[in-house]
mmCIF file of C-alpha atoms and ligand atoms in Angstrom:
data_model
loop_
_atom_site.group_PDB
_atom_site.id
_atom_site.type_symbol
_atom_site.label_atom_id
_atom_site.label_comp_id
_atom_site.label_asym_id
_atom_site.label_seq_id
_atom_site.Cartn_x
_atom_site.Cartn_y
_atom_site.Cartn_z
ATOM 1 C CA UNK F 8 -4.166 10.741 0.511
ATOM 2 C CA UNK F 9 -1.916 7.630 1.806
ATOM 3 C CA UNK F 10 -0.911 4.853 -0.616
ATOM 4 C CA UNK F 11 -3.998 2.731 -1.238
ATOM 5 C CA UNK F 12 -2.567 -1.058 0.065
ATOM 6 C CA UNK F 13 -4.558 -4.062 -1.007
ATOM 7 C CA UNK F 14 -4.444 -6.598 2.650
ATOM 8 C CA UNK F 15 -4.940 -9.976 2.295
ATOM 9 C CA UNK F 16 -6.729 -11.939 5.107
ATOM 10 C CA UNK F 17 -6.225 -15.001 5.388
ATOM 11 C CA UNK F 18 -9.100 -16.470 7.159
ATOM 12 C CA UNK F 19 -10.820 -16.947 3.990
ATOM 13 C CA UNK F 20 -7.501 -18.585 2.933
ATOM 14 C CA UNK F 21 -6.855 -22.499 2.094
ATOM 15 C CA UNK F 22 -5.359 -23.839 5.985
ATOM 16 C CA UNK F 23 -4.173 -26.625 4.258
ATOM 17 C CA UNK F 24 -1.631 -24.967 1.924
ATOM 18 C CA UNK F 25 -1.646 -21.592 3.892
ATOM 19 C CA UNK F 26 2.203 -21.214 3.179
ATOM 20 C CA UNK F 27 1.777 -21.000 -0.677
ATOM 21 C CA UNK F 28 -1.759 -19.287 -0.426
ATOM 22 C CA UNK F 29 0.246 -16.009 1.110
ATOM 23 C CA UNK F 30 2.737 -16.523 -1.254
ATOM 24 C CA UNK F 31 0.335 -16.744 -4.284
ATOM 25 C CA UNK F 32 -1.149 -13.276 -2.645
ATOM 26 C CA UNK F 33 2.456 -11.748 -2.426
ATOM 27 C CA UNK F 34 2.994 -12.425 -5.784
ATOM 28 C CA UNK F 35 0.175 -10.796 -7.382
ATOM 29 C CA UNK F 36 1.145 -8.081 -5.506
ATOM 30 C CA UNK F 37 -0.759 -7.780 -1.967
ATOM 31 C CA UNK F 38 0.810 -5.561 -0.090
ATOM 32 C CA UNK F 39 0.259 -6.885 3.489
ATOM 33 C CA UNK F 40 -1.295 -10.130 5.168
ATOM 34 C CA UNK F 41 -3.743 -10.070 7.904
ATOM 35 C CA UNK F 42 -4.212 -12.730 10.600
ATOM 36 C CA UNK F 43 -7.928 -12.443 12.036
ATOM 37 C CA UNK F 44 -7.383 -13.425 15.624
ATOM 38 C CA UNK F 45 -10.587 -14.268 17.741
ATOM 39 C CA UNK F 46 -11.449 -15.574 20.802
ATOM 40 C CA UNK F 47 -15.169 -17.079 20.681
ATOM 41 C CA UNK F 48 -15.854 -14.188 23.381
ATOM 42 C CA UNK F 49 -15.240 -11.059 22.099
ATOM 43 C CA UNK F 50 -16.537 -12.131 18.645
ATOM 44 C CA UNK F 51 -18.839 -15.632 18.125
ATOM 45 C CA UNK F 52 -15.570 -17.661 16.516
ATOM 46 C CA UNK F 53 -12.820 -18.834 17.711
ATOM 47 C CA UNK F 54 -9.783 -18.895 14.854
ATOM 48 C CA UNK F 55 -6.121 -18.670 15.128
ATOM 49 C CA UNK F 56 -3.030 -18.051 17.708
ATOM 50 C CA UNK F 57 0.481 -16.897 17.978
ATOM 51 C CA UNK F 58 1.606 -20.198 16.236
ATOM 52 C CA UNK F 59 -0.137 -19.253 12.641
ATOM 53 C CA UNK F 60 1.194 -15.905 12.806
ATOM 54 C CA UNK F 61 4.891 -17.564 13.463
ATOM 55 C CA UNK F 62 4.027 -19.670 9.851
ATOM 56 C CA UNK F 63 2.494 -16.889 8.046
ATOM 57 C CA UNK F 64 6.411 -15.289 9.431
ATOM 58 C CA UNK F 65 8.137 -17.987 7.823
ATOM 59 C CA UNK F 66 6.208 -17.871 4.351
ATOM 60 C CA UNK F 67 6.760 -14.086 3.686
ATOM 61 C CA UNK F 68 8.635 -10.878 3.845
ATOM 62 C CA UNK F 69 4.745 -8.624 3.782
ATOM 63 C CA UNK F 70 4.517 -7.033 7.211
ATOM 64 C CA UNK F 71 1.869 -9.041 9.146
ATOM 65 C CA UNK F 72 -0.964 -7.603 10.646
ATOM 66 C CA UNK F 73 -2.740 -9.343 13.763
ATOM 67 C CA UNK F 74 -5.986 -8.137 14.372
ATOM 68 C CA UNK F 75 -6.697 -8.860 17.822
ATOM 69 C CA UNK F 76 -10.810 -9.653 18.300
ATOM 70 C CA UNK F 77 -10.231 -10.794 21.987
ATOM 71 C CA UNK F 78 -11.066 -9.221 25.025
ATOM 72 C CA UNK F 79 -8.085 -7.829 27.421
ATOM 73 C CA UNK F 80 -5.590 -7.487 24.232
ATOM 74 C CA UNK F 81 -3.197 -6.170 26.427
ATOM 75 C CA UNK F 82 -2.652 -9.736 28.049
ATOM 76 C CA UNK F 83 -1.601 -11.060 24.870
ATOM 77 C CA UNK F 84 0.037 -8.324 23.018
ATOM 78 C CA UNK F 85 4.140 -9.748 23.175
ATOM 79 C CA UNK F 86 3.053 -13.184 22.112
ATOM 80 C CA UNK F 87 1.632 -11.662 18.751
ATOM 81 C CA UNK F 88 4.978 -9.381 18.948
ATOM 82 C CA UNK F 89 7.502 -12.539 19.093
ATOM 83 C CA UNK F 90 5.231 -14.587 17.146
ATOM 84 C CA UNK F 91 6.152 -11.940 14.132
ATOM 85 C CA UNK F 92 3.517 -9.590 13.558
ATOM 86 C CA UNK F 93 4.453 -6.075 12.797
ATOM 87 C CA UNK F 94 1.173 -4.260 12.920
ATOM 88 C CA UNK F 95 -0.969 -5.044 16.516
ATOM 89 C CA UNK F 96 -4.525 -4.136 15.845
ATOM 90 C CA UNK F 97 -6.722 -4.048 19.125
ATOM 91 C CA UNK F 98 -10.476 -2.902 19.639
ATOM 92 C CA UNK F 99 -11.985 0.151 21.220
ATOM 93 C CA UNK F 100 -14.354 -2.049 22.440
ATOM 94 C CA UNK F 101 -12.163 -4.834 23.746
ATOM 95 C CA UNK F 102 -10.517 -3.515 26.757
ATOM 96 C CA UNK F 103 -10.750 -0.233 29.451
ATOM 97 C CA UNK F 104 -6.760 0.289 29.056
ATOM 98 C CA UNK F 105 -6.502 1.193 25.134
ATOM 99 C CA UNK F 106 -4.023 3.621 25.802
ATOM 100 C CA UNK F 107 -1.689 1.583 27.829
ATOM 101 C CA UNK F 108 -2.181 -1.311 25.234
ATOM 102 C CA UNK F 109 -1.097 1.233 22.615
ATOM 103 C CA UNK F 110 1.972 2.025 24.412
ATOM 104 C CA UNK F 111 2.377 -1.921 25.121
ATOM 105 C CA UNK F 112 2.592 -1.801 21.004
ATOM 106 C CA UNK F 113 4.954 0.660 20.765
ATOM 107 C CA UNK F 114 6.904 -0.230 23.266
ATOM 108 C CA UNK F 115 7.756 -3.860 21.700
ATOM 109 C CA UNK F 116 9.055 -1.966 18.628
ATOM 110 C CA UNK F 117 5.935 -2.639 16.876
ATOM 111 C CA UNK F 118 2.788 -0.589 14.983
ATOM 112 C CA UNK F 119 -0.622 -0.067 16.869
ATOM 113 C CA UNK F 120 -3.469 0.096 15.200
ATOM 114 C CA UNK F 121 -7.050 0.383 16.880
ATOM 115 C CA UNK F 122 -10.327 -0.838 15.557
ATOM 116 C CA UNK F 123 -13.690 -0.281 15.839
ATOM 117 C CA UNK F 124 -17.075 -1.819 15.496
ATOM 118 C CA UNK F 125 -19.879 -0.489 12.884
ATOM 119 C CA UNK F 126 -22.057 -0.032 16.048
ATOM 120 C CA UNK F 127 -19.273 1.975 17.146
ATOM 121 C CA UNK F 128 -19.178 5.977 16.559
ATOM 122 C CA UNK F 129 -15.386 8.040 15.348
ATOM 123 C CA UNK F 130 -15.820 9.879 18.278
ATOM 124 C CA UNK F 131 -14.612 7.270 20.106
ATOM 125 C CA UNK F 132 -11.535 7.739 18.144
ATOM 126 C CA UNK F 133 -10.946 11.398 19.669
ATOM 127 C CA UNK F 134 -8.678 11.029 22.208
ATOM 128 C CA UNK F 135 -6.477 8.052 20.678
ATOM 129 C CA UNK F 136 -6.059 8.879 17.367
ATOM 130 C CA UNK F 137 -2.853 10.935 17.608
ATOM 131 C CA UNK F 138 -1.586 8.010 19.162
ATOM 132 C CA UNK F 139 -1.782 5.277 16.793
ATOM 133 C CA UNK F 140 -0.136 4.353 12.809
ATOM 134 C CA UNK F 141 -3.654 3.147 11.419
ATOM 135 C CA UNK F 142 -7.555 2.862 12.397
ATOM 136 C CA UNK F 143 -9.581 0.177 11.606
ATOM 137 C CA UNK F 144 -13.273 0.932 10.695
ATOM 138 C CA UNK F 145 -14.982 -2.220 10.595
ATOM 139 C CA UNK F 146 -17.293 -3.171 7.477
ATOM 140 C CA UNK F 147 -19.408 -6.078 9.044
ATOM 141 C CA UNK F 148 -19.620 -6.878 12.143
ATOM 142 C CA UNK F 149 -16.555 -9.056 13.195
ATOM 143 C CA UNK F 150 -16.879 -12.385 13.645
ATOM 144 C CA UNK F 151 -16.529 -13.936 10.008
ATOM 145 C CA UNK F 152 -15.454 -13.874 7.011
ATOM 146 C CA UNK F 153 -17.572 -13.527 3.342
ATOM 147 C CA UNK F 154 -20.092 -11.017 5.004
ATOM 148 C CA UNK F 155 -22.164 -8.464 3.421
ATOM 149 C CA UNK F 156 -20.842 -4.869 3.190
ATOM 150 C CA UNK F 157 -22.501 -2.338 5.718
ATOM 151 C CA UNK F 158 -22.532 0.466 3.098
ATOM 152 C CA UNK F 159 -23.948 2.828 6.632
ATOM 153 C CA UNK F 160 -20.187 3.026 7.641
ATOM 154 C CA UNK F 161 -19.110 4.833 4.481
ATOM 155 C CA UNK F 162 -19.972 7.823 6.192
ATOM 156 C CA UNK F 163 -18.103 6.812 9.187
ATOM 157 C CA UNK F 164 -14.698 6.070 7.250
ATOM 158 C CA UNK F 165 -15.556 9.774 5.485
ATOM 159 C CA UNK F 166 -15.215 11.472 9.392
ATOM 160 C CA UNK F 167 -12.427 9.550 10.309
ATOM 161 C CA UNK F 168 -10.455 11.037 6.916
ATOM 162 C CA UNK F 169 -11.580 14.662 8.045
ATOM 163 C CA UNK F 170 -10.267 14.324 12.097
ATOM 164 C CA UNK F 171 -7.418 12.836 10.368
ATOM 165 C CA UNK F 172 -7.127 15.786 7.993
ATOM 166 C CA UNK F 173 -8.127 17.897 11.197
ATOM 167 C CA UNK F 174 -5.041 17.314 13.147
ATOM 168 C CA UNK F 175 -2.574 17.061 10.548
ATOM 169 C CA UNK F 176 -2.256 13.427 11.425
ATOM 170 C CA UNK F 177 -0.121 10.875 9.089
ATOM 171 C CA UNK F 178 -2.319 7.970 10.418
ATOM 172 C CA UNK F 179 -4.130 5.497 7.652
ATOM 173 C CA UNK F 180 -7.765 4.642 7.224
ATOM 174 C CA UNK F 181 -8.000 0.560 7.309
ATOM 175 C CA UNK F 182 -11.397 -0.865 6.263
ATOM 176 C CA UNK F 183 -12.114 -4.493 6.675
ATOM 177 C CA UNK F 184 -14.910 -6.643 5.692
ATOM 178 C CA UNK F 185 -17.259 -7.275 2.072
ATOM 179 C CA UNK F 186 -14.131 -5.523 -0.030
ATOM 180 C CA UNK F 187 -14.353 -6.555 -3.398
ATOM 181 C CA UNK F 188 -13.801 -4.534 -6.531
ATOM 182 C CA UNK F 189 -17.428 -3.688 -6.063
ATOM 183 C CA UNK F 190 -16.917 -2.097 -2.429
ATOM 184 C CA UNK F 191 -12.945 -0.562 -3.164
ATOM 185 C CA UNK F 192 -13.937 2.086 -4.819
ATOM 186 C CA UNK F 193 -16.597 3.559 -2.330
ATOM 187 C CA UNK F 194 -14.573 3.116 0.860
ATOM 188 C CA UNK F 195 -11.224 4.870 -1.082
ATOM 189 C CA UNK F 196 -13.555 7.407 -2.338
ATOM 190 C CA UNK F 197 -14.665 7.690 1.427
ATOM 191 C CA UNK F 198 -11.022 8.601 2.684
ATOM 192 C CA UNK F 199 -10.024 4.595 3.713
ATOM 193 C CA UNK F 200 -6.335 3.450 2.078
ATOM 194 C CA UNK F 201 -6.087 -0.119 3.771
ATOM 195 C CA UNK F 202 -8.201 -2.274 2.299
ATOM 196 C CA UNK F 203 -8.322 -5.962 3.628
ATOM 197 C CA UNK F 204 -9.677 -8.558 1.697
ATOM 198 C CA UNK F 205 -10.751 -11.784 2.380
ATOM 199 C CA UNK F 206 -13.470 -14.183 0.662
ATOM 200 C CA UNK F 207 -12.934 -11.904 -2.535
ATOM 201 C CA UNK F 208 -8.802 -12.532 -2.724
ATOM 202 C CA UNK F 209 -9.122 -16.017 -1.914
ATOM 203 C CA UNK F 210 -12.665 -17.355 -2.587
ATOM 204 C CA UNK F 211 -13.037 -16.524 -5.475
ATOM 205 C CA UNK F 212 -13.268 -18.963 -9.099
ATOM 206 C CA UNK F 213 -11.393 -16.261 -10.681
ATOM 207 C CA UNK F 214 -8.325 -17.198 -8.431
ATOM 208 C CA UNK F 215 -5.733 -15.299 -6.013
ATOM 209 C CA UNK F 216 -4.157 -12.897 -8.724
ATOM 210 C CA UNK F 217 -7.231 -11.876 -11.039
ATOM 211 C CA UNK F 218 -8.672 -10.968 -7.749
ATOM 212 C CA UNK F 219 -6.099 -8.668 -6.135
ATOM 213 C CA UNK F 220 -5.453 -7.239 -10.058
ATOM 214 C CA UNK F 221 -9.371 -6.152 -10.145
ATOM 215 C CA UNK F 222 -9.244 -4.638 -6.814
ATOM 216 C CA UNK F 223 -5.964 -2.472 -7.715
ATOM 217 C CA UNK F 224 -7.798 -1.756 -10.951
ATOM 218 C CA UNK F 225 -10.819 -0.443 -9.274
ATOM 219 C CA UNK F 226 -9.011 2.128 -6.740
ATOM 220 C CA UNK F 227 -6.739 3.306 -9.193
ATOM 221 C CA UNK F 228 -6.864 6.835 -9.384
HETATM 222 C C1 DX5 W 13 -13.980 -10.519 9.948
HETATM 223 C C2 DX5 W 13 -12.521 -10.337 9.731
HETATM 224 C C3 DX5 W 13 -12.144 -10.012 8.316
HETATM 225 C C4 DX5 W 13 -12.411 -11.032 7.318
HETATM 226 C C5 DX5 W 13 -12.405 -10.405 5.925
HETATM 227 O O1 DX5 W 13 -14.259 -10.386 11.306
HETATM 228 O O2 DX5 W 13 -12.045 -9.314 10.546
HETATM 229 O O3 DX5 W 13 -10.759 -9.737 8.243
HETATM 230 O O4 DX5 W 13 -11.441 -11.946 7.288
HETATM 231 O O5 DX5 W 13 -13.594 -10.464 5.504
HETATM 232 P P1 DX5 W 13 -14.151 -10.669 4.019
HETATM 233 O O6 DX5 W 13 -14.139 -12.146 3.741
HETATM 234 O O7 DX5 W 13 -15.491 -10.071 4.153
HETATM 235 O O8 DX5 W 13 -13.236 -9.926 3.084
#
């Protein structure tokens, strides 16, 4: 099983201090930052660019996800690259070219994930998963953040570990979407070992490092 790596999102995050909000979450120990990208037409919202991934560059040394919820990724891939990130995440769903988007990735010196929908089956997964560092099984349906947990994808993350485990792939299992020390447990007991976190890191009363220490707590094994 990969290292279990708590990832922060920040769309949950306080815009108006965002700089010492991912530095708050590197300090208690988050392992990565994710930047939700969307583009009101691939998913109802419409949230951040190249430019915030550029300051979340300049406010830490955590490898920076962008999680691409646009349609035609591919058209848009280098900015994110330049702009800093050094994990691209696109969607199954999002464009006919995954492949060549994958190699777009790559080919900027950069990690490729791919995500998919909870609508979305792992056998969709088949014929790109030797080709990418990490796939993302969605929790809720993307869009927002502070959603309910779809507890029906456990199942889902569970196949993904055992075509992983199939192949004798070194690829990780990213879940995103209701984690909270509640949810941790069942999606690492599942087979997932990237778990972003929102509304629970950053919403909650308990503040930024109680949070991220319950969640570590919770998937320790
Ligand atoms: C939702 C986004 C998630 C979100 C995290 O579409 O992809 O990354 O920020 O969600 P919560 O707040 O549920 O942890």
């Amino acid at each position: 099983m990969p290292k279990i790596e708590i990832v922060a999102s920040i769309l949950s995050a306080d815009l108006t201090r965002l700089g010492e909000h991912v530095k708050e979450a590197e300090a208690a120990g988050a392992d990565r930052i994710q930047v939700d990208i969307m583009d009101g037409r691939f998913v109802p919202n419409i949230t951040f660019g190249p430019l915030v991934v550029e300051a979340v560059r300049r406010s830490t040394q955590m490898p920076i996800e962008a999680h691409l919820m646009i349609v035609e990724p591919e058209r848009y891939v280098p900015e994110f690259a330049s702009a800093g990130a050094d994990v691209i995440i696109v969607h199954q769903e999002a464009t006919p070219h995954l492949h060549r988007a994958i190699q777009q990735i790559h080919h900027l010196g950069k990690k490729a994930g791919v995500a998919i929908n909870p609508s979305t089956p792992a056998a969709m997964l088949e014929d790109i998963m030797g080709d990418v560092d990490s796939v993302l099984v969605m929790t809720v349906n993307p869009g927002f953040g502070g959603q309910e947990f779809i507890a029906e994808t456990l199942s889902k993350i569970a196949r993904v570990r055992q075509m992983i485990v199939e192949r004798g792939l070194a690829c990780d299992i990213e879940v995103d979407g209701g984690i909270s020390a509640a949810t941790a447990p069942r999606v690492v007991q599942a087979g997932a070992n990237l778990l972003v976190s929102g509304a629970f890191i950053f919403s909650s009363r308990e503040g930024v490092a109680a949070a991220i220490r319950r969640l570590r707590e919770g998937v320790k094994s």
